[in-house]
Coordinates of C-alpha atoms in Angstrom, one line a residue:
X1 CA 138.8 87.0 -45.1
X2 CA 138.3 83.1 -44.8
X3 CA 139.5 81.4 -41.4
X4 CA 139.7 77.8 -40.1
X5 CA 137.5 76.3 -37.3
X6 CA 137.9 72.5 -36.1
X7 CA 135.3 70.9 -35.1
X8 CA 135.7 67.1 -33.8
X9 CA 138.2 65.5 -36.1
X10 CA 137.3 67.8 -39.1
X11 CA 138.3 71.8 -40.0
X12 CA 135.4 73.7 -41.4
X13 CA 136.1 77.0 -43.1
X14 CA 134.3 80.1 -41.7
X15 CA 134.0 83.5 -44.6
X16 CA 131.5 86.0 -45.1
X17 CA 129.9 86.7 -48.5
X18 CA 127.8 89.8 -49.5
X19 CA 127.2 90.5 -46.0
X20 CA 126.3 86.9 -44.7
X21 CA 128.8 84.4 -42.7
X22 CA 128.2 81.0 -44.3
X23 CA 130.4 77.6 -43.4
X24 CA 132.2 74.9 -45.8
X25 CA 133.1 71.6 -44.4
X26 CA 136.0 70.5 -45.5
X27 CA 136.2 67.2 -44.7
X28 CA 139.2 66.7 -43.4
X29 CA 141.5 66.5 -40.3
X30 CA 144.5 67.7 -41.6
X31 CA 145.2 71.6 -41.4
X32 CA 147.3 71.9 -44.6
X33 CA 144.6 70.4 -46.9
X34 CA 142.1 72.9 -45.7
X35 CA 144.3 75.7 -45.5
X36 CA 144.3 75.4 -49.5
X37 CA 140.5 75.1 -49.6
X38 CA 140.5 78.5 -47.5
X39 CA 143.0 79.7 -50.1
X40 CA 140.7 78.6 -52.7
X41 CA 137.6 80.3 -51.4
X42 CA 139.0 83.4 -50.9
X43 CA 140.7 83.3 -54.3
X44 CA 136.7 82.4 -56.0
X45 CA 135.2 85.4 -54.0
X46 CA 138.6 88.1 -55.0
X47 CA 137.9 87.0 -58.5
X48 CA 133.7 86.6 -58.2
X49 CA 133.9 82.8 -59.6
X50 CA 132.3 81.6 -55.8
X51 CA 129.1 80.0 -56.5
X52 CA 127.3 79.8 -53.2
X53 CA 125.2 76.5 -53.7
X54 CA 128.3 75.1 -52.7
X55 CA 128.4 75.9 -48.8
X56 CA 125.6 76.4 -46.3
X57 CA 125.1 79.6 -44.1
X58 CA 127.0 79.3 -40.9
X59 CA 124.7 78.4 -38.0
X60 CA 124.6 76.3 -35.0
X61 CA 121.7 74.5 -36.1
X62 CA 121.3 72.5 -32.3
X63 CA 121.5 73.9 -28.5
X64 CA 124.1 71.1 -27.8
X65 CA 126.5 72.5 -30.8
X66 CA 126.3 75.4 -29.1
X67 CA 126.9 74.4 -25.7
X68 CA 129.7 72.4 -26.4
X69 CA 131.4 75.3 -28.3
X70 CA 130.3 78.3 -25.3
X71 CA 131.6 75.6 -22.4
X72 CA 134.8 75.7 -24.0
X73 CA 135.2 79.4 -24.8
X74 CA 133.7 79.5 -20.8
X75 CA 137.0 76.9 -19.5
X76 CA 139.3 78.9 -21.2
X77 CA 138.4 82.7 -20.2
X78 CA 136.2 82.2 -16.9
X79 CA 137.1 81.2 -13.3
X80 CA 136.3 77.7 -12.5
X81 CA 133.1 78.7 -10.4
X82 CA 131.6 80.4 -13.4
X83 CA 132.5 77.8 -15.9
X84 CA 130.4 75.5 -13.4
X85 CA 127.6 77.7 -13.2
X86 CA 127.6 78.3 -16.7
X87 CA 127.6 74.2 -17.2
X88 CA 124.8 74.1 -14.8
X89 CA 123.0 76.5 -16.4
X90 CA 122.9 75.0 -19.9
X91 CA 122.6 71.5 -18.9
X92 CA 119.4 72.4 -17.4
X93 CA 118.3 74.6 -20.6
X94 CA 119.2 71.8 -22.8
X95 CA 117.0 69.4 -20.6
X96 CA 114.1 71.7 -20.1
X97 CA 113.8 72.5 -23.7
X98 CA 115.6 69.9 -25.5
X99 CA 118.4 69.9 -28.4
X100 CA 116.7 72.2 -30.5
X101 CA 117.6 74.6 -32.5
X102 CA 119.4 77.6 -31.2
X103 CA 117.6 79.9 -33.7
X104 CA 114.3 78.6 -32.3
X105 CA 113.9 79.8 -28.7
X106 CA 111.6 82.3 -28.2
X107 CA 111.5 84.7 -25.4
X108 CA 107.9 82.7 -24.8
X109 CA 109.6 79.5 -24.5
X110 CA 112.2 80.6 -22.0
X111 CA 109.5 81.9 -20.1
X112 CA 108.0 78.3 -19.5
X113 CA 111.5 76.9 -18.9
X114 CA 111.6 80.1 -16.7
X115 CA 108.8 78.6 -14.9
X116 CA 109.6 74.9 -14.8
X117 CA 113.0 75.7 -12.8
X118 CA 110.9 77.5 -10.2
X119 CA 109.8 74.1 -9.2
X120 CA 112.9 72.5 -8.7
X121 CA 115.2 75.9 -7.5
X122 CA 114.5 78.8 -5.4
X123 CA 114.0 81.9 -7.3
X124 CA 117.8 83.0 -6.2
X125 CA 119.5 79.8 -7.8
X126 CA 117.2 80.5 -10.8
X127 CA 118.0 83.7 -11.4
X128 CA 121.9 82.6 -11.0
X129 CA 121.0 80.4 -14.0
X130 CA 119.0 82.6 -16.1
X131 CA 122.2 85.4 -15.8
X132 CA 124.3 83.0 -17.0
X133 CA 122.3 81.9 -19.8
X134 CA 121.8 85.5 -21.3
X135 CA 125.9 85.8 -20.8
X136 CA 125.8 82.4 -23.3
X137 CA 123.5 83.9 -25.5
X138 CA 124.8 87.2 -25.5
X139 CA 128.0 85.5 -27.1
X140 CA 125.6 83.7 -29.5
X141 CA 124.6 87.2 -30.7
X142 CA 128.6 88.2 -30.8
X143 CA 129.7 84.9 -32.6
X144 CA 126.8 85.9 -35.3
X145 CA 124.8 82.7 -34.2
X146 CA 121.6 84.8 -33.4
X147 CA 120.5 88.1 -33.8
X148 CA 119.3 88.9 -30.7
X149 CA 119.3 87.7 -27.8
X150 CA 116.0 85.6 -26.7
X151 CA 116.5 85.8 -23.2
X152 CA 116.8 90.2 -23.6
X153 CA 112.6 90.5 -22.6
X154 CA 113.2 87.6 -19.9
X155 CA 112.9 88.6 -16.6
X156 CA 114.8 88.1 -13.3
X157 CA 112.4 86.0 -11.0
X158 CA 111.8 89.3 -8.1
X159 CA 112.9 88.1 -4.9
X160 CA 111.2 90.1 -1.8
X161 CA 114.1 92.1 0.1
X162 CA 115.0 90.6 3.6
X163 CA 117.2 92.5 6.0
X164 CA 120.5 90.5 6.6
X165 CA 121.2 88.6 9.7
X166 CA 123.5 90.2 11.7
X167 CA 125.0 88.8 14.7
X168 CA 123.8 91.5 18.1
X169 CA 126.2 92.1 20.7
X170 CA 125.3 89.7 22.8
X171 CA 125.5 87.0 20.1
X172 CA 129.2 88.1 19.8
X173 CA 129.6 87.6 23.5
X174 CA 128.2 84.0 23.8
X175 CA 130.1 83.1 20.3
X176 CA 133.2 84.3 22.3
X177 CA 132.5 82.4 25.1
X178 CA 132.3 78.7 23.2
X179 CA 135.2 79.6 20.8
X180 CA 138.5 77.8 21.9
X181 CA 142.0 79.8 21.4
X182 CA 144.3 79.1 18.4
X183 CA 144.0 79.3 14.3
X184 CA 139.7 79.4 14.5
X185 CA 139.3 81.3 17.0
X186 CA 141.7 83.4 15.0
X187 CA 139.7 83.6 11.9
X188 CA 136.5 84.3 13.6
X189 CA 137.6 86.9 15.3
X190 CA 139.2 88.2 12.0
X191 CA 136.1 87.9 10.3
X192 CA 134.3 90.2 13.3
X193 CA 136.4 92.6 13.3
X194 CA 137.0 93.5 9.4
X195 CA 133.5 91.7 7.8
X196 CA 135.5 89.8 5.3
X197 CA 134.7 87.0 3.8
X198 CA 135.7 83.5 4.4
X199 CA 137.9 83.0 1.3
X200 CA 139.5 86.6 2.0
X201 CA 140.6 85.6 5.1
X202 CA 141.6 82.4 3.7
X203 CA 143.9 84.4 1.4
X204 CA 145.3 86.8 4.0
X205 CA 148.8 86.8 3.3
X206 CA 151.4 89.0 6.3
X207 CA 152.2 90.9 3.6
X208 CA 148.5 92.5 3.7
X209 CA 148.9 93.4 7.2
X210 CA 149.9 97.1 7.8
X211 CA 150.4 97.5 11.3
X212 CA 151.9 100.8 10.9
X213 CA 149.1 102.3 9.0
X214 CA 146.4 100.1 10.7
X215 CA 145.1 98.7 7.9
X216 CA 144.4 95.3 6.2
X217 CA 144.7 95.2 2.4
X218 CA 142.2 93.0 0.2
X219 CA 143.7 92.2 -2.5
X220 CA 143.6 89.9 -5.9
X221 CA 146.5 87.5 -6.5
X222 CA 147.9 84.5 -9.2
X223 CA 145.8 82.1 -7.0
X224 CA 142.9 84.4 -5.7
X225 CA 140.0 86.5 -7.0
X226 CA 138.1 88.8 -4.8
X227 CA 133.9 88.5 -4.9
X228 CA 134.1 91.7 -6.6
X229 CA 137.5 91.5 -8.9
X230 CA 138.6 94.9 -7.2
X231 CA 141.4 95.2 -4.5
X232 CA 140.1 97.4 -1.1
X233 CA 141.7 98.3 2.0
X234 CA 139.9 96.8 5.1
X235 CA 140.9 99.3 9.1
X236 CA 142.8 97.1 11.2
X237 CA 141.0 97.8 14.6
X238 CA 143.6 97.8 17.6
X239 CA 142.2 94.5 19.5
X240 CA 142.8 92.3 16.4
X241 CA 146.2 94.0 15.8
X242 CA 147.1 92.8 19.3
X243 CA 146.0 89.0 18.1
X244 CA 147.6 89.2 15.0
X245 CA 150.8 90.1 16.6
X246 CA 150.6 87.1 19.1
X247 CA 149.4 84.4 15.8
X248 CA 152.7 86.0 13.9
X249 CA 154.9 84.9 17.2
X250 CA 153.4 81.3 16.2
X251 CA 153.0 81.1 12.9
X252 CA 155.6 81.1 10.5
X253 CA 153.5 80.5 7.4
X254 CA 152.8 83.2 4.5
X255 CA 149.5 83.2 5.0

């Protein structure tokens, strides 16, 4: 089974052949010219007439083919802050080690890349980039680019543990104390008294608020992923109930 792949102006058909996936250019930009030189290959391999000195085997021969091809698999199926990551991430791979070929990174030479980003990243932000760079590759190996991964024996920079900060009573108090009344004051208080995030509360629709039941519900929507992709149910404690009530008196929005 032969299938057409554009790439620029031009189509290039992609088949596989005794167990290999090999590439023709077909040199043009119009789809119905090489839909018949598809036709024609797969008639040559039914019938065993295909002479292979005729195509190359299908690779991404440079890192930039392949980024340009993963970045737009990335804008299509990933949320925009992932799709920036992952353009972060190769931009700086494709710096560090240049356009070379994909087939040519060794799990030796990501290790010195590894260690060149420490100098210009914390170890966190590094490790955001090296995850998303074994998700790229890790497509690679799907797509049949590679055949294994060169970034599987590279490890995560290791990042001591630190307790979290955590705001004491008394820090509550004094926060309290400073914070005027109305929509921020609001959200703050929202935040202290259910531990969601910012872009939770953000997203807290009326509609989310059980006031019967108590609870708060987290939820994905259209417009809004959670951190996590997974709805959860957040206790509504009474004293933020009671401030709720008095926003709803004053706010006619959805949210």
């Amino acid at each position: 089974m032969a299938y057409l792949r554009k790439k620029g102006k031009n189509y290039f058909v992609t088949f596989y052949y005794r167990g290999h996936k090999y590439e023709k250019p077909c040199r043009t930009s119009q789809r119905r010219v090489a839909d018949n030189i598809r036709k024609q290959i797969e008639a040559q391999i039914a019938n065993r007439s295909f002479r292979i000195e005729s195509v190359r085997q299908s690779s991404i021969r440079t890192l930039s083919e392949f980024i340009e091809e993963y970045l737009a698999y990335s804008k299509v199926n990933k949320a925009h802050k992932s799709e920036r990551l992952d353009h972060l991430a190769l931009k700086n791979l494709r710096e560090g080690v240049g356009n070379v070929p994909v087939d040519s990174l060794t799990t030796q030479r990501l290790e010195q890349f590894k260690s060149a980003l420490l100098k210009d990243y914390a170890p966190t932000s590094v490790n955001i980039i090296l995850r998303h760079l074994k998700a790229a590759f890790t497509k690679a190996v799907s797509w049949n680019y590679l055949e294994e991964n060169p970034l599987k024996e590279v490890r995560l920079v290791r990042i001591p543990e630190k307790e979290g900060p955590f705001l004491t009573l008394d820090d509550i108090e004094k926060l309290r104390k400073v914070m005027e009344s109305g929509l921020y004051r609001d959200v703050i208080e929202t935040g202290l008294y259910t531990g969601m995030r910012v872009s939770e509360i953000r997203n807290l629709g009326w509609d989310d608020i059980d006031f019967v039941g108590m609870k708060i519900r987290v939820r994905n929507t259209e417009s809004f992923t959670t951190k996590s992709k997974k709805d959860r149910t957040v206790p509504l404690h009474p004293k933020l109930a009671e401030l709720l009530t008095l926003r709803a008196q004053v706010d006619h929005s959805p949210f």
